[in-house]
Structures are given as structure tokens and as C-alpha cells.
Amino acid sequence: MNAPGHGIHPPRILDASPSLTVPRLVVIAGAGEGCSVIGATRAGVRVCAAGGAASSISCWAEDIFEDGVAAQPCYRRVIDSALARYHFCSLPPPPPRLANYKRTEEERTIRESDTMPPTEYFLRLQRGIAGGFAPPTPSAVYTLTQSSAQPNTIAVTLAKREDGTPELSSALPKSLPAASSEALVEELHAILKTLPLEEPRGSEDIYGLDTSIAWGSEDLEWCNGGPEGCSGGKSMKQASAEEKEKFKRAVEIVQELADRAEKEG
């Protein structure tokens, strides 16, 4: 995860709202306007984009920071410096957590080297991401979601656009057994953690497949894009030949999962 303040957008402090329940990002110690950034915790409150806008949460809870110092109950706020780059992904809010939820010591530990796939995640693949004056016309959109509410099942939706038609068909709800899909999901998660994103966001399709993958989980927010409208240009970051092959493999994995769901679900 990028450190606070890193990215193409200047950081903004967002007022936290007790009515919103979105898990993780930056914990700020203190209360009221005297807050200051202490550090990020993987077990903390997560922020993801919903409909193009940042969501946030506030609650009173004991936390533990990167330096290992336990904080007193504090008022949380969220900074979206690392989040800003993911706004356009339109990831749905994750499941709510209780404000008085007490985390275990294992959950409090920040494990940067953890490579295990998350047990909760959202995945979206879109074929057709490049647009001009008109928005892109996707030929397919797949979503896969696994949550703690249904740990043994991956919820899948499949929407395709038939040749000669202007719009995607209605998304068909499907499902997959989580156990038989675990190896592919683990491989996909590991691949995405190693791949770069274009800078600025939406400047160029650096993988050249006219395809976007959006992934949201506790330990990883990743979403590549392409030029749309007047936002196109040259990305300051480019994918190597090896990274393009990895991304191609990532697309193949999602397609395989979607095909399985269409046949089995």
C-alpha cells in the first residue's frame, strides 16, 4: 500500500461519518481537529471507492500502530492520498464492522510480507476500456465477490454485449465453490501485487489489451485503466514485456473463473 501523501493527487482529510461502515486505511490519533497521522494498519478501517466517491468511517476503538504503541480510544478519520487513484474503480463498500469490535493480537499485527490471498475480496474485469468523446463500450463485465458472510461461495455476475447491440445484457447471477477456485484466486492476487499502474490514472492502456481488472481487498487495492475522453496521454509508467505477460495471465484467470461460473453456477 502506498504511504500517505504518495500518489498523483494531493492528500485530503475526509470528515469521518459514524453512519458509514467501510473497513481500513489510515488511523489518526487524538480527537477533534488536533488529529495527526500516526500510521496505517491492515486490520484497521478500510476505505474503497463507491460510485466514484470516497467513503469513510469514524468510531471509537483501541488501535495499535506501526511503531507498536497502543493508542487510547481515538476518533478516526481517513486520508485519501493512497485512495484517490482508485476512485474510478467504483468498488462496492465492503461488509460493515461493529464500532465496538475488538481485534485480536493477530489482527493487530501488520504483516507486509503476507502473501496469502484474502478471505474477502471484490474482483471486476471489463473488456473494452478505451473511449474517446463517447465513453467506452464494454463487450463484457464480470464481477466476483467473496465475503465472510458466505465463506464457501464466490458470488459471480456475468454481463456480455452481443455483436451489433449497443448495451450489455443484464448481469446474470452465478456462483462458484470457493475451495475449487482458491488456487486461481491466489495466483491472480500474487500477480496483481507485482504489476504497475499507469500514471496519471487513465492516461494510457499500458498493457495493450483494452481490458481492466479491479481488485479490492484488505491488503490490496489495484485497478488499471485506459484513456477516456480528453484524459488520454502518455503514461509515465510503462509495463515491461514480462509484466504484460503477467497481466495477460491475470485476464486469463478471471476469464477461466467466469467460464466455470457460467457452466457450473
CSV table of C-alpha atoms in Angstrom, one decimal:
chain,number,residue,atom,x,y,z
A,1,MET,CA,0.0,0.0,0.0
A,2,ASN,CA,1.3,3.5,-0.8
A,3,ALA,CA,2.3,5.6,2.1
A,4,PRO,CA,0.1,8.6,2.9
A,5,GLY,CA,0.9,11.5,0.7
A,6,HIS,CA,2.3,9.4,-2.1
A,7,GLY,CA,0.5,9.5,-5.4
A,8,ILE,CA,-0.6,11.9,-8.2
A,9,HIS,CA,-3.2,13.7,-6.1
A,10,PRO,CA,-2.5,15.8,-3.0
A,11,PRO,CA,-3.8,14.2,0.2
A,12,ARG,CA,-7.2,15.3,1.6
A,13,ILE,CA,-8.6,14.8,5.0
A,14,LEU,CA,-12.1,13.5,4.8
A,15,ASP,CA,-14.5,14.0,7.7
A,16,ALA,CA,-15.4,10.6,9.1
A,17,SER,CA,-19.1,9.8,9.5
A,18,PRO,CA,-20.4,7.4,12.1
A,19,SER,CA,-23.1,6.3,9.7
A,20,LEU,CA,-20.7,4.8,7.2
A,21,THR,CA,-19.1,1.4,7.8
A,22,VAL,CA,-16.2,0.9,5.4
A,23,PRO,CA,-13.2,-1.0,6.8
A,24,ARG,CA,-9.2,0.3,6.6
A,25,LEU,CA,-6.7,2.9,5.7
A,26,VAL,CA,-5.1,5.5,7.9
A,27,VAL,CA,-5.5,5.8,11.7
A,28,ILE,CA,-5.2,9.2,13.3
A,29,ALA,CA,-4.6,9.6,17.0
A,30,GLY,CA,-6.2,12.2,19.2
A,31,ALA,CA,-9.6,13.8,18.9
A,32,GLY,CA,-11.2,16.6,17.0
A,33,GLU,CA,-9.1,19.0,14.9
A,34,GLY,CA,-5.9,18.1,16.8
A,35,CYS,CA,-5.5,14.8,15.0
A,36,SER,CA,-2.3,13.8,13.3
A,37,VAL,CA,-1.3,10.9,11.1
A,38,ILE,CA,0.3,8.0,13.0
A,39,GLY,CA,0.3,5.1,10.6
A,40,ALA,CA,-1.6,2.6,8.6
A,41,THR,CA,-2.8,-0.8,9.9
A,42,ARG,CA,-4.0,-3.7,7.7
A,43,ALA,CA,-6.5,-4.6,10.4
A,44,GLY,CA,-7.8,-1.1,10.7
A,45,VAL,CA,-10.6,0.7,8.8
A,46,ARG,CA,-10.6,0.1,5.1
A,47,VAL,CA,-11.6,2.7,2.5
A,48,CYS,CA,-12.6,1.9,-1.0
A,49,ALA,CA,-14.4,3.8,-3.8
A,50,ALA,CA,-18.1,3.5,-4.2
A,51,GLY,CA,-19.6,5.1,-7.3
A,52,GLY,CA,-16.6,7.3,-7.8
A,53,ALA,CA,-16.5,8.9,-4.4
A,54,ALA,CA,-14.5,8.1,-1.3
A,55,SER,CA,-16.3,6.6,1.7
A,56,SER,CA,-15.1,6.9,5.3
A,57,ILE,CA,-16.0,5.8,8.8
A,58,SER,CA,-15.5,7.1,12.3
A,59,CYS,CA,-15.7,5.1,15.5
A,60,TRP,CA,-14.2,4.9,19.0
A,61,ALA,CA,-11.8,1.9,19.2
A,62,GLU,CA,-8.5,0.9,20.6
A,63,ASP,CA,-5.9,0.6,17.9
A,64,ILE,CA,-2.2,-0.4,17.6
A,65,PHE,CA,0.1,1.5,15.2
A,66,GLU,CA,3.2,0.6,13.2
A,67,ASP,CA,5.6,1.5,15.9
A,68,GLY,CA,3.8,-1.0,18.3
A,69,VAL,CA,2.4,1.7,20.6
A,70,ALA,CA,-1.1,1.1,21.7
A,71,ALA,CA,-3.3,4.1,21.3
A,72,GLN,CA,-6.1,5.2,23.7
A,73,PRO,CA,-9.6,5.2,22.2
A,74,CYS,CA,-9.5,7.8,19.5
A,75,TYR,CA,-11.6,9.4,16.9
A,76,ARG,CA,-10.8,8.0,13.4
A,77,ARG,CA,-10.5,10.0,10.3
A,78,VAL,CA,-9.4,8.9,6.8
A,79,ILE,CA,-6.9,10.4,4.4
A,80,ASP,CA,-7.4,9.5,0.8
A,81,SER,CA,-4.0,10.1,-0.7
A,82,ALA,CA,-3.5,6.5,-1.5
A,83,LEU,CA,-7.2,6.1,-2.2
A,84,ALA,CA,-7.5,8.9,-4.7
A,85,ARG,CA,-6.0,6.8,-7.5
A,86,TYR,CA,-8.7,4.2,-7.1
A,87,HIS,CA,-11.8,6.4,-7.2
A,88,PHE,CA,-12.8,5.5,-10.7
A,89,CYS,CA,-12.8,1.7,-10.0
A,90,SER,CA,-16.3,2.0,-8.4
A,91,LEU,CA,-15.7,-0.8,-5.9
A,92,PRO,CA,-18.7,-1.5,-3.7
A,93,PRO,CA,-18.5,-0.9,0.1
A,94,PRO,CA,-17.2,-3.9,2.0
A,95,PRO,CA,-19.3,-5.5,4.8
A,96,PRO,CA,-19.9,-3.4,7.9
A,97,ARG,CA,-18.0,-3.9,11.1
A,98,LEU,CA,-19.2,-3.2,14.6
A,99,ALA,CA,-17.9,0.0,16.2
A,100,ASN,CA,-17.0,-1.8,19.4
A,101,TYR,CA,-15.3,-4.6,17.5
A,102,LYS,CA,-12.2,-5.8,19.4
A,103,ARG,CA,-9.4,-7.0,17.2
A,104,THR,CA,-7.2,-10.0,18.2
A,105,GLU,CA,-3.5,-9.6,18.6
A,106,GLU,CA,-3.0,-11.5,15.3
A,107,GLU,CA,-5.3,-9.0,13.5
A,108,ARG,CA,-3.4,-6.1,15.1
A,109,THR,CA,-0.1,-7.2,13.6
A,110,ILE,CA,1.0,-5.6,10.4
A,111,ARG,CA,2.4,-8.2,8.1
A,112,GLU,CA,3.8,-6.6,5.0
A,113,SER,CA,5.2,-9.9,3.8
A,114,ASP,CA,1.9,-11.7,3.9
A,115,THR,CA,1.3,-13.4,0.6
A,116,MET,CA,-1.8,-15.4,1.4
A,117,PRO,CA,-4.9,-14.5,-0.6
A,118,PRO,CA,-7.5,-12.6,1.4
A,119,THR,CA,-10.7,-14.3,2.5
A,120,GLU,CA,-12.8,-11.3,1.5
A,121,TYR,CA,-12.3,-9.6,-1.9
A,122,PHE,CA,-14.1,-7.9,-4.8
A,123,LEU,CA,-12.9,-8.5,-8.4
A,124,ARG,CA,-14.1,-6.9,-11.6
A,125,LEU,CA,-13.0,-7.4,-15.2
A,126,GLN,CA,-14.1,-5.2,-18.0
A,127,ARG,CA,-13.3,-5.8,-21.7
A,128,GLY,CA,-13.4,-2.6,-23.6
A,129,ILE,CA,-12.0,0.4,-21.6
A,130,ALA,CA,-10.7,2.8,-24.2
A,131,GLY,CA,-13.0,5.7,-25.1
A,132,GLY,CA,-12.9,8.9,-27.0
A,133,PHE,CA,-15.6,11.7,-26.9
A,134,ALA,CA,-18.0,8.9,-26.2
A,135,PRO,CA,-17.5,6.6,-23.2
A,136,PRO,CA,-16.1,3.1,-23.8
A,137,THR,CA,-18.5,0.4,-24.9
A,138,PRO,CA,-17.6,-2.7,-22.9
A,139,SER,CA,-18.1,-6.1,-24.5
A,140,ALA,CA,-18.1,-7.9,-21.2
A,141,VAL,CA,-18.1,-7.2,-17.4
A,142,TYR,CA,-17.6,-9.9,-14.8
A,143,THR,CA,-17.6,-9.5,-11.0
A,144,LEU,CA,-16.6,-12.0,-8.4
A,145,THR,CA,-17.1,-11.3,-4.7
A,146,GLN,CA,-16.2,-13.4,-1.7
A,147,SER,CA,-17.3,-12.4,1.8
A,148,SER,CA,-17.2,-13.7,5.3
A,149,ALA,CA,-21.0,-14.0,5.2
A,150,GLN,CA,-20.7,-16.8,2.6
A,151,PRO,CA,-17.1,-18.1,3.0
A,152,ASN,CA,-17.6,-21.2,0.9
A,153,THR,CA,-19.1,-19.5,-2.1
A,154,ILE,CA,-17.9,-16.9,-4.6
A,155,ALA,CA,-20.7,-14.7,-5.9
A,156,VAL,CA,-20.4,-14.1,-9.6
A,157,THR,CA,-22.2,-11.8,-12.1
A,158,LEU,CA,-21.7,-12.0,-15.9
A,159,ALA,CA,-22.8,-9.3,-18.3
A,160,LYS,CA,-22.0,-9.5,-22.0
A,161,ARG,CA,-22.8,-7.4,-25.1
A,162,GLU,CA,-23.9,-9.3,-28.2
A,163,ASP,CA,-22.4,-8.3,-31.5
A,164,GLY,CA,-24.4,-5.5,-33.1
A,165,THR,CA,-26.1,-4.5,-29.8
A,166,PRO,CA,-25.3,-1.2,-28.0
A,167,GLU,CA,-25.5,-2.3,-24.4
A,168,LEU,CA,-24.5,-5.1,-22.1
A,169,SER,CA,-27.1,-7.7,-21.3
A,170,SER,CA,-28.5,-7.9,-17.8
A,171,ALA,CA,-25.9,-9.3,-15.3
A,172,LEU,CA,-26.6,-13.0,-14.7
A,173,PRO,CA,-26.0,-14.1,-11.0
A,174,LYS,CA,-23.9,-17.2,-10.7
A,175,SER,CA,-21.7,-18.8,-8.1
A,176,LEU,CA,-18.5,-20.8,-7.7
A,177,PRO,CA,-17.3,-23.0,-4.9
A,178,ALA,CA,-14.5,-21.1,-3.1
A,179,ALA,CA,-12.4,-24.2,-2.4
A,180,SER,CA,-12.0,-25.3,-6.0
A,181,SER,CA,-11.2,-21.7,-7.1
A,182,GLU,CA,-8.7,-20.9,-4.3
A,183,ALA,CA,-5.6,-21.8,-6.4
A,184,LEU,CA,-6.6,-19.5,-9.3
A,185,VAL,CA,-7.5,-16.6,-6.9
A,186,GLU,CA,-4.2,-17.0,-5.1
A,187,GLU,CA,-2.3,-16.8,-8.3
A,188,LEU,CA,-4.3,-13.8,-9.5
A,189,HIS,CA,-3.7,-12.0,-6.2
A,190,ALA,CA,0.0,-12.7,-6.3
A,191,ILE,CA,0.3,-11.4,-9.9
A,192,LEU,CA,-1.6,-8.1,-9.3
A,193,LYS,CA,0.6,-7.3,-6.3
A,194,THR,CA,3.6,-7.1,-8.6
A,195,LEU,CA,2.2,-5.1,-11.5
A,196,PRO,CA,2.4,-1.3,-12.1
A,197,LEU,CA,-0.4,1.0,-12.8
A,198,GLU,CA,-0.5,3.8,-15.4
A,199,GLU,CA,0.4,7.4,-14.2
A,200,PRO,CA,-1.5,9.6,-14.4
A,201,ARG,CA,-4.6,7.5,-13.9
A,202,GLY,CA,-6.5,6.8,-17.1
A,203,SER,CA,-3.7,8.2,-19.3
A,204,GLU,CA,-2.9,5.0,-21.3
A,205,ASP,CA,-3.7,1.4,-21.5
A,206,ILE,CA,-0.1,0.2,-20.6
A,207,TYR,CA,-1.0,-3.5,-21.0
A,208,GLY,CA,-2.5,-3.1,-24.5
A,209,LEU,CA,-5.4,-5.5,-24.0
A,210,ASP,CA,-8.2,-2.9,-23.8
A,211,THR,CA,-9.1,-4.7,-20.6
A,212,SER,CA,-9.3,-3.5,-17.0
A,213,ILE,CA,-9.1,-5.6,-13.8
A,214,ALA,CA,-10.2,-4.0,-10.5
A,215,TRP,CA,-9.3,-5.8,-7.2
A,216,GLY,CA,-10.3,-4.7,-3.8
A,217,SER,CA,-9.3,-6.5,-0.5
A,218,GLU,CA,-7.9,-5.7,2.9
A,219,ASP,CA,-4.3,-5.8,1.7
A,220,LEU,CA,-4.6,-4.7,-1.9
A,221,GLU,CA,-6.4,-2.0,-4.0
A,222,TRP,CA,-5.5,-2.4,-7.7
A,223,CYS,CA,-7.2,-1.1,-10.8
A,224,ASN,CA,-5.7,-0.4,-14.2
A,225,GLY,CA,-7.4,1.8,-16.8
A,226,GLY,CA,-7.1,3.4,-20.2
A,227,PRO,CA,-7.7,6.7,-22.0
A,228,GLU,CA,-11.2,8.1,-22.0
A,229,GLY,CA,-12.5,11.4,-23.3
A,230,CYS,CA,-9.8,14.1,-23.1
A,231,SER,CA,-7.8,12.3,-20.4
A,232,GLY,CA,-5.6,10.3,-22.7
A,233,GLY,CA,-1.9,10.8,-23.0
A,234,LYS,CA,1.4,9.0,-22.3
A,235,SER,CA,1.8,7.2,-19.0
A,236,MET,CA,4.9,8.0,-17.0
A,237,LYS,CA,5.0,4.3,-16.0
A,238,GLN,CA,5.1,1.6,-18.7
A,239,ALA,CA,4.7,-2.2,-18.4
A,240,SER,CA,7.7,-4.4,-19.4
A,241,ALA,CA,7.2,-7.3,-21.7
A,242,GLU,CA,7.3,-9.6,-18.7
A,243,GLU,CA,4.6,-7.6,-16.9
A,244,LYS,CA,2.4,-7.6,-19.9
A,245,GLU,CA,2.6,-11.4,-20.0
A,246,LYS,CA,1.7,-11.5,-16.3
A,247,PHE,CA,-1.3,-9.2,-16.9
A,248,LYS,CA,-2.4,-11.4,-19.8
A,249,ARG,CA,-2.3,-14.4,-17.5
A,250,ALA,CA,-4.3,-12.4,-14.9
A,251,VAL,CA,-7.0,-11.8,-17.5
A,252,GLU,CA,-7.0,-15.5,-18.5
A,253,ILE,CA,-7.5,-16.4,-14.8
A,254,VAL,CA,-10.6,-14.2,-14.5
A,255,GLN,CA,-12.0,-15.5,-17.8
A,256,GLU,CA,-11.5,-19.1,-16.6
A,257,LEU,CA,-13.3,-18.3,-13.4
A,258,ALA,CA,-16.1,-16.6,-15.3
A,259,ASP,CA,-16.4,-19.6,-17.7
A,260,ARG,CA,-16.6,-22.0,-14.8
A,261,ALA,CA,-19.3,-20.0,-13.2
A,262,GLU,CA,-21.3,-19.8,-16.4
A,263,LYS,CA,-21.2,-23.6,-16.8
A,264,GLU,CA,-21.5,-24.7,-13.1
A,265,GLY,CA,-23.4,-21.8,-11.5
